[in-house]
Amino acid sequence: MKKTGIKYILESMHGAKLISDTGSKEITSVAIDSRQVKSGTLFFAVIGERNDGHDFLPAVKESGCLAVVVSNPDWAKKISETGDMTVILVNNTRDALMQLAKQYMADWKDLIKVAVTGSVGKTSTKDFLGAVLSAKYKTGKTPGNLNSDYGVPLTVFGFEDDIEAAVIEMGAGESVHISELADIVRPQIGVVTNVGTSHLEVFGTRENLSIEKLGITKYFNDKETVIVNSDCDMLTRQKVSKIVPSDTEILTVGSKDDDNFIFRDIKDGGIDGVSCILDVQTGDEDYDGTFELTIPVVGSHNLGNAALAVAAGTRLDIKPKDAILALANTHFSSGRLEIDRRDNLTIINDAYNASPESMKAGIKMLMASKAERHVAILGDMFELGDDSVELHRSVGTYAVDVGLELLITIGSNAEAIASAAEDAFIGAEHNIASRTRVISYKDKNEAIKDLNAILHKGDLILVKASRGMKLEEVISAII
């Protein structure tokens, strides 16, 4: 973070009042977690569903923090009376954090800013983008999954002060819209991976969700670029053009002849990686041509995500050949398609998040891999709205259709995956390729007790569920 003074902070947050000033030194970091506070940190006492940051102010003070932003007048008075802390009072600490981040980014005049969102694959795409941009620029990117109303500001403040380009992931939800996050960042390039079924309980329809995702372009005003995967039916050039600002450049990535970046001849080696031919046709002879795209990550669906990153590179003077070479250096966020190769079996750890689309993609990748037996351990998916049961069932049907040998489900929602698989298996009893064994658990701990007796030497195991299921505990229990 660039060193920032108290005066600048006050002027950046609407209606901020300086309650006490102890002559704090320049701010060198921002935190909302009391455990991350150190000397030079500005602590925002945010109020969440479970915790009120004001309750941690005494601990923050003990950690050496000299400046805090609060919204509770009583706490402001109490802390200021200690005489050794700078206290700033605002109406809402969440809004103040976002306002400060917006001003901070606005004043970072020469920073290249690329934002990425989508129902599925935004974190992997962020990682690909980080690798591609690093071929030419010193690049920072969102750590982990900090893509919310709190995560984006913390990402911004966490960047080293000498980076030249930033890749910022944005996620929609009940508490924030993509357009609000775009207002903070004001990206020159927006990347949208797809529009799926995640968050339908918030946005109602995929049409509404596509408008939400394309909110990443709301503040485009000078022929900025949006890059989309047009194989998603909601992100065709025609549909996107009706939503984004009229002078926005639209680049499409997909498998159709009129796409700007066409991936074809896909070769899926499962856990051994994927490759394809990438045809680039942007109208610029310095970038157009045919290239072989190989990426060191499982899942053929990731070829589209990697192609999105290559496309972004072309708008930042990075040629496709150089971008593809840079993809080999991609560093992926933990818990996302990590391959855990053990002496007796192999685990594909994709337990960080899940949607129906990504679960099916994970199963497809699993089945493309060589193994004595293919096993999927799948847990609940959240925020799927009124269609949750049917969306879970679609995964179970798909698992049987592709010939998965063993399906283990964990959680009450995931029971629908199991029941659909059992129904599909009965319906396909004359198909010798359909041999799926199904085991269902409501409780994670019960599953953990049984797993090591169920699993065999030579198994290849996909573990996937929504983050709240914490299926990394299941992975830890497998021996």
Short mmCIF file of C-alpha atoms in Angstrom, two decimals:
data_model
loop_
_atom_site.label_atom_id
_atom_site.label_comp_id
_atom_site.label_asym_id
_atom_site.label_seq_id
_atom_site.Cartn_x
_atom_site.Cartn_y
_atom_site.Cartn_z
CA MET A 1 0.00 0.00 0.00
CA LYS A 2 1.14 3.52 -0.75
CA LYS A 3 1.73 5.51 2.41
CA THR A 4 -1.40 7.53 3.15
CA GLY A 5 -2.05 10.36 5.60
CA ILE A 6 -4.99 10.92 7.94
CA LYS A 7 -5.98 14.12 6.11
CA TYR A 8 -6.30 12.22 2.83
CA ILE A 9 -8.36 9.50 4.53
CA LEU A 10 -10.76 12.03 6.05
CA GLU A 11 -11.28 13.80 2.74
CA SER A 12 -11.97 10.51 0.94
CA MET A 13 -14.83 9.33 3.18
CA HIS A 14 -18.17 11.13 3.05
CA GLY A 15 -19.07 12.93 6.27
CA ALA A 16 -16.09 11.59 8.19
CA LYS A 17 -15.39 13.36 11.49
CA LEU A 18 -12.05 13.42 13.28
CA ILE A 19 -12.89 12.69 16.91
CA SER A 20 -9.33 12.55 18.19
CA ASP A 21 -5.95 13.04 16.53
CA THR A 22 -2.82 11.73 18.15
CA GLY A 23 -0.60 12.72 15.26
CA SER A 24 -0.59 9.22 13.81
CA LYS A 25 2.16 8.35 11.42
CA GLU A 26 1.31 7.56 7.82
CA ILE A 27 -1.02 4.62 7.22
CA THR A 28 0.70 1.66 5.55
CA SER A 29 -2.09 -0.96 5.65
CA VAL A 30 -5.84 -1.35 6.12
CA ALA A 31 -7.62 -4.14 8.02
CA ILE A 32 -11.08 -5.20 9.14
CA ASP A 33 -9.78 -8.25 11.03
CA SER A 34 -8.30 -7.45 14.43
CA ARG A 35 -5.84 -10.34 14.01
CA GLN A 36 -4.23 -8.61 11.03
CA VAL A 37 -3.56 -5.31 12.77
CA LYS A 38 -0.02 -4.01 13.20
CA SER A 39 1.73 -0.70 13.62
CA GLY A 40 0.69 1.60 10.78
CA THR A 41 -2.66 -0.15 10.21
CA LEU A 42 -5.94 1.73 9.81
CA PHE A 43 -8.61 -0.49 11.35
CA PHE A 44 -12.22 -0.31 10.15
CA ALA A 45 -14.71 -1.52 12.77
CA VAL A 46 -17.17 -3.13 10.35
CA ILE A 47 -20.41 -4.66 11.54
CA GLY A 48 -21.10 -8.10 10.10
CA GLU A 49 -23.75 -10.76 10.56
CA ARG A 50 -21.81 -12.47 13.35
CA ASN A 51 -19.38 -9.92 14.74
CA ASP A 52 -19.24 -6.22 15.47
CA GLY A 53 -15.76 -4.85 14.86
CA HIS A 54 -16.24 -2.28 17.61
CA ASP A 55 -16.06 -5.09 20.18
CA PHE A 56 -12.48 -5.75 19.09
CA LEU A 57 -11.23 -2.18 19.48
CA PRO A 58 -9.47 -2.87 22.83
CA ALA A 59 -7.60 -5.80 21.22
CA VAL A 60 -6.75 -3.63 18.22
CA LYS A 61 -5.28 -1.03 20.52
CA GLU A 62 -3.17 -3.66 22.26
CA SER A 63 -1.82 -4.73 18.87
CA GLY A 64 -0.24 -1.33 18.37
CA CYS A 65 -2.85 0.17 16.03
CA LEU A 66 -2.94 3.96 16.30
CA ALA A 67 -5.87 4.81 13.99
CA VAL A 68 -9.41 3.44 13.71
CA VAL A 69 -12.59 4.18 11.75
CA VAL A 70 -15.80 3.59 13.70
CA SER A 71 -19.53 4.16 13.26
CA ASN A 72 -20.59 3.87 16.90
CA PRO A 73 -20.45 7.29 18.66
CA ASP A 74 -20.18 5.68 22.11
CA TRP A 75 -17.15 3.65 21.05
CA ALA A 76 -15.68 6.71 19.36
CA LYS A 77 -15.89 8.64 22.63
CA LYS A 78 -14.59 5.73 24.70
CA ILE A 79 -11.55 5.07 22.51
CA SER A 80 -10.71 8.75 22.02
CA GLU A 81 -10.63 9.24 25.77
CA THR A 82 -7.65 6.93 26.03
CA GLY A 83 -5.69 9.74 24.37
CA ASP A 84 -3.40 7.58 22.28
CA MET A 85 -5.47 6.70 19.20
CA THR A 86 -6.68 8.62 16.16
CA VAL A 87 -10.42 8.04 15.91
CA ILE A 88 -12.53 8.79 12.83
CA LEU A 89 -16.33 8.59 13.07
CA VAL A 90 -18.41 7.75 9.95
CA ASN A 91 -22.04 6.83 9.35
CA ASN A 92 -21.22 3.38 7.97
CA THR A 93 -17.81 1.72 8.08
CA ARG A 94 -18.53 -0.57 5.12
CA ASP A 95 -19.42 2.39 2.90
CA ALA A 96 -16.47 4.41 4.19
CA LEU A 97 -14.08 1.56 3.36
CA MET A 98 -15.41 1.44 -0.21
CA GLN A 99 -15.21 5.24 -0.57
CA LEU A 100 -11.60 5.32 0.55
CA ALA A 101 -10.72 2.49 -1.85
CA LYS A 102 -12.42 4.32 -4.73
CA GLN A 103 -10.44 7.52 -4.13
CA TYR A 104 -7.23 5.56 -3.65
CA MET A 105 -7.69 3.85 -7.01
CA ALA A 106 -8.73 7.08 -8.74
CA ASP A 107 -5.47 8.66 -7.66
CA TRP A 108 -3.41 5.74 -8.97
CA LYS A 109 -3.44 7.32 -12.40
CA ASP A 110 -1.06 5.08 -14.35
CA LEU A 111 -2.28 1.71 -13.06
CA ILE A 112 -3.65 -0.75 -15.63
CA LYS A 113 -6.83 -2.27 -14.18
CA VAL A 114 -8.44 -5.49 -15.38
CA ALA A 115 -11.58 -6.73 -13.61
CA VAL A 116 -13.03 -10.24 -13.88
CA THR A 117 -16.38 -11.68 -12.86
CA GLY A 118 -18.67 -14.59 -13.75
CA SER A 119 -20.78 -17.31 -12.20
CA VAL A 120 -18.05 -19.92 -12.59
CA GLY A 121 -14.31 -19.75 -13.21
CA LYS A 122 -13.59 -16.16 -12.20
CA THR A 123 -10.84 -17.09 -9.75
CA SER A 124 -9.07 -19.40 -12.21
CA THR A 125 -9.41 -16.72 -14.90
CA LYS A 126 -7.99 -14.16 -12.49
CA ASP A 127 -4.99 -16.43 -12.00
CA PHE A 128 -4.55 -16.83 -15.77
CA LEU A 129 -4.80 -13.06 -16.22
CA GLY A 130 -2.19 -12.52 -13.54
CA ALA A 131 0.22 -14.82 -15.39
CA VAL A 132 -0.37 -13.21 -18.80
CA LEU A 133 -0.03 -9.63 -17.59
CA SER A 134 3.13 -10.55 -15.70
CA ALA A 135 4.76 -11.26 -19.07
CA LYS A 136 5.05 -7.49 -19.56
CA TYR A 137 4.09 -5.71 -16.34
CA LYS A 138 4.69 -6.02 -12.63
CA THR A 139 1.26 -7.32 -11.72
CA GLY A 140 -0.83 -7.63 -8.59
CA LYS A 141 -3.97 -9.76 -8.33
CA THR A 142 -6.75 -10.48 -5.89
CA PRO A 143 -5.48 -12.89 -3.23
CA GLY A 144 -7.65 -15.96 -2.70
CA ASN A 145 -11.31 -15.04 -2.98
CA LEU A 146 -11.38 -11.41 -1.77
CA ASN A 147 -14.01 -10.32 -4.29
CA SER A 148 -16.77 -8.75 -2.17
CA ASP A 149 -17.67 -5.28 -0.87
CA TYR A 150 -14.99 -5.80 1.77
CA GLY A 151 -12.67 -7.97 -0.31
CA VAL A 152 -12.17 -5.59 -3.23
CA PRO A 153 -11.10 -2.63 -1.03
CA LEU A 154 -8.76 -4.88 0.96
CA THR A 155 -7.33 -6.19 -2.30
CA VAL A 156 -6.73 -2.64 -3.50
CA PHE A 157 -4.97 -1.58 -0.32
CA GLY A 158 -2.94 -4.78 -0.28
CA PHE A 159 -1.23 -4.17 -3.62
CA GLU A 160 2.46 -3.29 -3.58
CA ASP A 161 2.88 0.38 -4.38
CA ASP A 162 5.06 -0.20 -7.45
CA ILE A 163 2.85 -2.54 -9.47
CA GLU A 164 2.01 -1.55 -13.04
CA ALA A 165 -1.11 -3.68 -13.57
CA ALA A 166 -3.83 -5.06 -11.30
CA VAL A 167 -6.20 -7.98 -11.82
CA ILE A 168 -9.22 -7.65 -9.57
CA GLU A 169 -11.88 -10.32 -9.08
CA MET A 170 -15.46 -9.21 -8.42
CA GLY A 171 -18.29 -11.29 -7.00
CA ALA A 172 -21.97 -10.40 -6.74
CA GLY A 173 -24.22 -11.23 -3.81
CA GLU A 174 -26.87 -9.92 -1.47
CA SER A 175 -24.63 -7.21 -0.03
CA VAL A 176 -23.09 -5.70 -3.17
CA HIS A 177 -23.58 -5.30 -6.91
CA ILE A 178 -20.82 -5.72 -9.51
CA SER A 179 -21.41 -2.12 -10.61
CA GLU A 180 -20.57 -0.89 -7.09
CA LEU A 181 -17.27 -2.76 -7.22
CA ALA A 182 -16.64 -1.45 -10.73
CA ASP A 183 -17.16 2.05 -9.38
CA ILE A 184 -14.27 1.48 -6.97
CA VAL A 185 -11.91 0.04 -9.57
CA ARG A 186 -12.98 1.76 -12.83
CA PRO A 187 -11.31 -0.96 -14.96
CA GLN A 188 -10.11 -0.41 -18.52
CA ILE A 189 -10.82 -4.07 -19.34
CA GLY A 190 -13.69 -6.19 -18.03
CA VAL A 191 -13.74 -9.99 -18.37
CA VAL A 192 -16.92 -12.06 -17.90
CA THR A 193 -16.45 -15.83 -17.80
CA ASN A 194 -20.12 -16.89 -18.00
CA VAL A 195 -23.61 -16.47 -16.59
CA GLY A 196 -24.73 -19.61 -14.80
CA THR A 197 -27.12 -20.41 -11.98
CA SER A 198 -25.22 -19.24 -8.89
CA HIS A 199 -27.03 -16.50 -6.91
CA LEU A 200 -30.37 -17.05 -8.64
CA GLU A 201 -32.04 -16.74 -5.24
CA VAL A 202 -30.77 -13.15 -5.21
CA PHE A 203 -31.28 -12.13 -8.86
CA GLY A 204 -34.20 -14.34 -9.86
CA THR A 205 -33.39 -15.04 -13.52
CA ARG A 206 -30.32 -15.58 -15.67
CA GLU A 207 -31.32 -12.50 -17.65
CA ASN A 208 -31.09 -10.40 -14.50
CA LEU A 209 -27.84 -12.13 -13.61
CA SER A 210 -26.31 -11.32 -16.99
CA ILE A 211 -27.15 -7.65 -16.47
CA GLU A 212 -25.55 -7.88 -13.05
CA LYS A 213 -22.34 -9.45 -14.37
CA LEU A 214 -22.05 -6.95 -17.22
CA GLY A 215 -22.31 -4.20 -14.62
CA ILE A 216 -18.53 -4.52 -14.72
CA THR A 217 -18.75 -2.14 -17.71
CA LYS A 218 -21.04 0.47 -16.14
CA TYR A 219 -18.37 3.15 -15.87
CA PHE A 220 -16.76 2.55 -19.24
CA ASN A 221 -16.52 5.91 -21.05
CA ASP A 222 -13.67 5.79 -23.55
CA LYS A 223 -13.96 2.70 -25.74
CA GLU A 224 -12.84 0.30 -23.02
CA THR A 225 -12.98 -3.45 -23.71
CA VAL A 226 -15.22 -6.18 -22.40
CA ILE A 227 -14.16 -9.78 -23.10
CA VAL A 228 -16.76 -12.55 -22.83
CA ASN A 229 -17.06 -16.28 -23.38
CA SER A 230 -19.75 -16.30 -26.07
CA ASP A 231 -20.31 -20.04 -25.75
CA CYS A 232 -22.47 -18.99 -22.80
CA ASP A 233 -25.94 -18.38 -24.27
CA MET A 234 -26.31 -15.18 -22.22
CA LEU A 235 -23.05 -13.68 -23.49
CA THR A 236 -23.44 -13.66 -27.25
CA ARG A 237 -22.17 -10.52 -28.93
CA GLN A 238 -25.74 -9.48 -29.74
CA LYS A 239 -26.96 -9.83 -26.15
CA VAL A 240 -23.88 -8.18 -24.64
CA SER A 241 -24.12 -5.20 -27.00
CA LYS A 242 -27.61 -4.43 -25.70
CA ILE A 243 -26.35 -4.11 -22.11
CA VAL A 244 -22.89 -2.53 -22.19
CA PRO A 245 -22.19 1.17 -23.03
CA SER A 246 -22.56 1.79 -26.77
CA ASP A 247 -18.89 2.54 -27.50
CA THR A 248 -17.56 -0.52 -25.66
CA GLU A 249 -15.30 -2.83 -27.65
CA ILE A 250 -16.60 -6.40 -27.38
CA LEU A 251 -14.17 -9.29 -27.84
CA THR A 252 -15.65 -12.78 -27.88
CA VAL A 253 -13.98 -16.05 -26.97
CA GLY A 254 -15.67 -19.28 -27.99
CA SER A 255 -16.04 -22.08 -30.49
CA LYS A 256 -18.01 -20.28 -33.22
CA ASP A 257 -16.56 -19.12 -36.53
CA ASP A 258 -17.32 -15.46 -35.89
CA ASP A 259 -15.61 -15.31 -32.47
CA ASN A 260 -12.45 -13.25 -32.11
CA PHE A 261 -10.67 -16.05 -30.25
CA ILE A 262 -11.75 -19.52 -31.37
CA PHE A 263 -10.66 -22.64 -29.50
CA ARG A 264 -10.96 -25.93 -31.38
CA ASP A 265 -9.48 -29.43 -31.53
CA ILE A 266 -9.59 -29.79 -27.76
CA LYS A 267 -7.50 -32.57 -26.24
CA ASP A 268 -8.40 -33.37 -22.65
CA GLY A 269 -5.89 -35.47 -20.74
CA GLY A 270 -7.75 -35.09 -17.45
CA ILE A 271 -5.30 -34.50 -14.63
CA ASP A 272 -2.44 -34.52 -17.15
CA GLY A 273 -3.59 -31.21 -18.64
CA VAL A 274 -5.46 -29.90 -21.67
CA SER A 275 -4.66 -28.31 -25.00
CA CYS A 276 -6.36 -26.92 -28.09
CA ILE A 277 -5.82 -24.85 -31.21
CA LEU A 278 -6.54 -21.14 -30.72
CA ASP A 279 -7.42 -19.07 -33.77
CA VAL A 280 -7.09 -15.32 -33.21
CA GLN A 281 -8.97 -12.99 -35.56
CA THR A 282 -9.13 -9.44 -34.25
CA GLY A 283 -8.32 -7.60 -37.45
CA ASP A 284 -4.80 -6.75 -36.24
CA GLU A 285 -2.14 -8.62 -38.22
CA ASP A 286 0.36 -8.22 -35.37
CA TYR A 287 -1.81 -10.45 -33.18
CA ASP A 288 -3.90 -12.60 -35.49
CA GLY A 289 -2.95 -16.17 -36.35
CA THR A 290 -3.24 -19.79 -35.23
CA PHE A 291 -1.58 -20.98 -32.05
CA GLU A 292 -1.37 -24.10 -29.92
CA LEU A 293 -2.71 -23.40 -26.45
CA THR A 294 -1.58 -25.77 -23.71
CA ILE A 295 -2.26 -25.08 -20.04
CA PRO A 296 -0.90 -26.83 -16.94
CA VAL A 297 -4.27 -27.29 -15.28
CA VAL A 298 -7.02 -29.87 -15.34
CA GLY A 299 -10.37 -29.38 -17.05
CA SER A 300 -11.05 -28.55 -20.68
CA HIS A 301 -13.38 -25.77 -19.51
CA ASN A 302 -10.27 -23.91 -18.38
CA LEU A 303 -9.15 -23.52 -22.00
CA GLY A 304 -11.88 -20.91 -22.39
CA ASN A 305 -10.74 -19.14 -19.23
CA ALA A 306 -7.15 -19.16 -20.44
CA ALA A 307 -8.25 -17.81 -23.83
CA LEU A 308 -10.00 -14.92 -22.05
CA ALA A 309 -6.64 -14.05 -20.50
CA VAL A 310 -4.87 -14.27 -23.87
CA ALA A 311 -7.52 -11.93 -25.29
CA ALA A 312 -6.94 -9.41 -22.50
CA GLY A 313 -3.21 -9.55 -23.22
CA THR A 314 -3.75 -8.47 -26.82
CA ARG A 315 -5.31 -5.24 -25.56
CA LEU A 316 -2.24 -4.59 -23.42
CA ASP A 317 0.43 -5.14 -26.09
CA ILE A 318 1.06 -8.78 -25.20
CA LYS A 319 1.10 -11.01 -28.26
CA PRO A 320 -0.76 -14.36 -28.11
CA LYS A 321 2.46 -16.38 -28.40
CA ASP A 322 3.95 -14.58 -25.39
CA ALA A 323 0.71 -14.83 -23.44
CA ILE A 324 0.50 -18.59 -24.02
CA LEU A 325 4.08 -19.04 -22.85
CA ALA A 326 3.28 -17.02 -19.72
CA LEU A 327 0.32 -19.27 -18.88
CA ALA A 328 2.80 -22.00 -17.94
CA ASN A 329 3.72 -19.84 -14.93
CA THR A 330 0.17 -19.56 -13.59
CA HIS A 331 -0.07 -19.74 -9.81
CA PHE A 332 -3.52 -20.92 -8.79
CA SER A 333 -5.46 -20.04 -5.65
CA SER A 334 -5.57 -22.88 -3.12
CA GLY A 335 -8.46 -25.31 -2.99
CA ARG A 336 -9.15 -25.03 -6.71
CA LEU A 337 -8.30 -28.06 -8.81
CA GLU A 338 -5.22 -28.97 -6.76
CA ILE A 339 -3.89 -32.43 -7.59
CA ASP A 340 -2.88 -34.35 -4.46
CA ARG A 341 -0.98 -37.41 -5.70
CA ARG A 342 -0.47 -40.00 -2.97
CA ASP A 343 1.11 -43.45 -2.99
CA ASN A 344 -2.22 -45.29 -3.07
CA LEU A 345 -4.65 -42.82 -4.67
CA THR A 346 -5.02 -39.32 -6.13
CA ILE A 347 -7.32 -36.54 -4.95
CA ILE A 348 -8.52 -33.60 -7.03
CA ASN A 349 -9.14 -30.88 -4.44
CA ASP A 350 -11.75 -28.50 -5.84
CA ALA A 351 -13.50 -27.97 -2.52
CA TYR A 352 -13.43 -24.18 -2.48
CA ASN A 353 -16.69 -23.52 -4.30
CA ALA A 354 -19.27 -25.13 -6.55
CA SER A 355 -22.16 -24.59 -8.93
CA PRO A 356 -24.03 -27.08 -11.13
CA GLU A 357 -21.95 -26.02 -14.12
CA SER A 358 -18.61 -26.36 -12.35
CA MET A 359 -19.58 -29.69 -10.77
CA LYS A 360 -20.38 -31.14 -14.19
CA ALA A 361 -17.15 -29.72 -15.58
CA GLY A 362 -15.28 -31.32 -12.68
CA ILE A 363 -16.88 -34.70 -13.34
CA LYS A 364 -16.11 -34.39 -17.05
CA MET A 365 -12.45 -33.72 -16.25
CA LEU A 366 -12.43 -36.62 -13.76
CA MET A 367 -13.73 -39.04 -16.38
CA ALA A 368 -11.16 -37.84 -18.94
CA SER A 369 -8.37 -38.91 -16.57
CA LYS A 370 -6.83 -42.36 -16.44
CA ALA A 371 -7.67 -44.22 -13.24
CA GLU A 372 -8.59 -47.66 -11.94
CA ARG A 373 -11.79 -46.13 -10.54
CA HIS A 374 -13.33 -42.66 -10.80
CA VAL A 375 -14.89 -41.34 -7.58
CA ALA A 376 -16.75 -38.08 -6.95
CA ILE A 377 -17.38 -36.81 -3.42
CA LEU A 378 -19.89 -34.00 -3.86
CA GLY A 379 -21.49 -31.77 -1.22
CA ASP A 380 -24.22 -29.17 -1.00
CA MET A 381 -24.36 -26.22 -3.38
CA PHE A 382 -25.78 -23.01 -1.93
CA GLU A 383 -27.60 -19.93 -3.27
CA LEU A 384 -29.38 -21.75 -6.08
CA GLY A 385 -32.84 -20.36 -5.32
CA ASP A 386 -36.15 -22.09 -6.03
CA ASP A 387 -34.59 -24.45 -8.57
CA SER A 388 -32.02 -25.82 -6.11
CA VAL A 389 -33.40 -29.37 -6.05
CA GLU A 390 -33.55 -29.70 -9.83
CA LEU A 391 -30.12 -28.17 -10.27
CA HIS A 392 -28.65 -30.64 -7.77
CA ARG A 393 -30.47 -33.49 -9.52
CA SER A 394 -29.00 -32.44 -12.88
CA VAL A 395 -25.54 -33.20 -11.47
CA GLY A 396 -26.56 -36.70 -10.38
CA THR A 397 -28.05 -37.49 -13.76
CA TYR A 398 -24.94 -36.23 -15.51
CA ALA A 399 -22.68 -38.37 -13.30
CA VAL A 400 -24.48 -41.53 -14.39
CA ASP A 401 -24.63 -40.47 -18.04
CA VAL A 402 -20.84 -40.19 -18.23
CA GLY A 403 -20.29 -43.51 -16.43
CA LEU A 404 -18.97 -42.40 -13.04
CA GLU A 405 -18.16 -45.53 -10.99
CA LEU A 406 -18.69 -44.22 -7.44
CA LEU A 407 -20.69 -41.18 -6.31
CA ILE A 408 -20.61 -40.12 -2.66
CA THR A 409 -22.77 -37.19 -1.61
CA ILE A 410 -22.58 -35.25 1.64
CA GLY A 411 -25.26 -32.89 2.95
CA SER A 412 -29.04 -32.47 2.81
CA ASN A 413 -29.06 -30.56 -0.49
CA ALA A 414 -26.74 -33.11 -2.08
CA GLU A 415 -29.28 -35.88 -1.38
CA ALA A 416 -30.94 -34.69 -4.59
CA ILE A 417 -27.72 -35.47 -6.48
CA ALA A 418 -27.78 -39.00 -5.07
CA SER A 419 -31.48 -39.62 -5.70
CA ALA A 420 -31.22 -38.42 -9.32
CA ALA A 421 -28.22 -40.65 -9.88
CA GLU A 422 -30.11 -43.64 -8.52
CA ASP A 423 -33.10 -42.82 -10.75
CA ALA A 424 -30.85 -42.42 -13.79
CA PHE A 425 -29.08 -45.69 -13.05
CA ILE A 426 -32.38 -47.58 -12.89
CA GLY A 427 -33.49 -45.92 -16.13
CA ALA A 428 -30.26 -46.99 -17.80
CA GLU A 429 -30.09 -50.52 -16.38
CA HIS A 430 -29.47 -52.03 -19.80
CA ASN A 431 -26.54 -49.72 -20.52
CA ILE A 432 -23.42 -51.52 -19.34
CA ALA A 433 -21.54 -48.18 -19.25
CA SER A 434 -23.90 -47.02 -16.50
CA ARG A 435 -22.52 -48.64 -13.41
CA THR A 436 -22.59 -45.85 -10.87
CA ARG A 437 -22.61 -46.87 -7.21
CA VAL A 438 -24.26 -44.22 -5.03
CA ILE A 439 -23.70 -43.57 -1.32
CA SER A 440 -25.34 -40.62 0.46
CA TYR A 441 -24.55 -39.00 3.83
CA LYS A 442 -26.37 -36.16 5.53
CA ASP A 443 -23.51 -35.59 7.91
CA LYS A 444 -19.88 -34.95 6.99
CA ASN A 445 -18.54 -36.65 10.10
CA GLU A 446 -20.42 -39.86 9.30
CA ALA A 447 -18.92 -39.86 5.84
CA ILE A 448 -15.43 -39.37 7.24
CA LYS A 449 -15.85 -42.45 9.44
CA ASP A 450 -16.61 -44.65 6.42
CA LEU A 451 -14.50 -43.20 3.62
CA ASN A 452 -11.23 -45.02 4.16
CA ALA A 453 -13.05 -48.36 4.10
CA ILE A 454 -14.87 -47.41 0.88
CA LEU A 455 -11.96 -46.01 -1.08
CA HIS A 456 -9.54 -48.30 -2.92
CA LYS A 457 -5.97 -48.20 -4.07
CA GLY A 458 -5.81 -46.61 -7.52
CA ASP A 459 -8.88 -44.39 -7.02
CA LEU A 460 -8.99 -40.94 -8.57
CA ILE A 461 -11.23 -38.80 -6.36
CA LEU A 462 -12.88 -35.44 -7.09
CA VAL A 463 -13.94 -33.51 -3.98
CA LYS A 464 -16.23 -30.54 -4.63
CA ALA A 465 -18.92 -28.51 -2.83
CA SER A 466 -19.80 -24.97 -1.85
CA ARG A 467 -17.33 -23.32 0.48
CA GLY A 468 -19.59 -23.56 3.52
CA MET A 469 -19.42 -27.35 3.45
CA LYS A 470 -15.69 -27.27 4.31
CA LEU A 471 -14.98 -30.53 2.49
CA GLU A 472 -11.24 -29.94 2.90
CA GLU A 473 -11.87 -31.72 6.24
CA VAL A 474 -12.91 -34.78 4.24
CA ILE A 475 -9.72 -34.58 2.21
CA SER A 476 -7.63 -34.40 5.38
CA ALA A 477 -9.32 -37.53 6.69
CA ILE A 478 -8.51 -39.66 3.64
CA ILE A 479 -5.42 -41.81 4.20
#
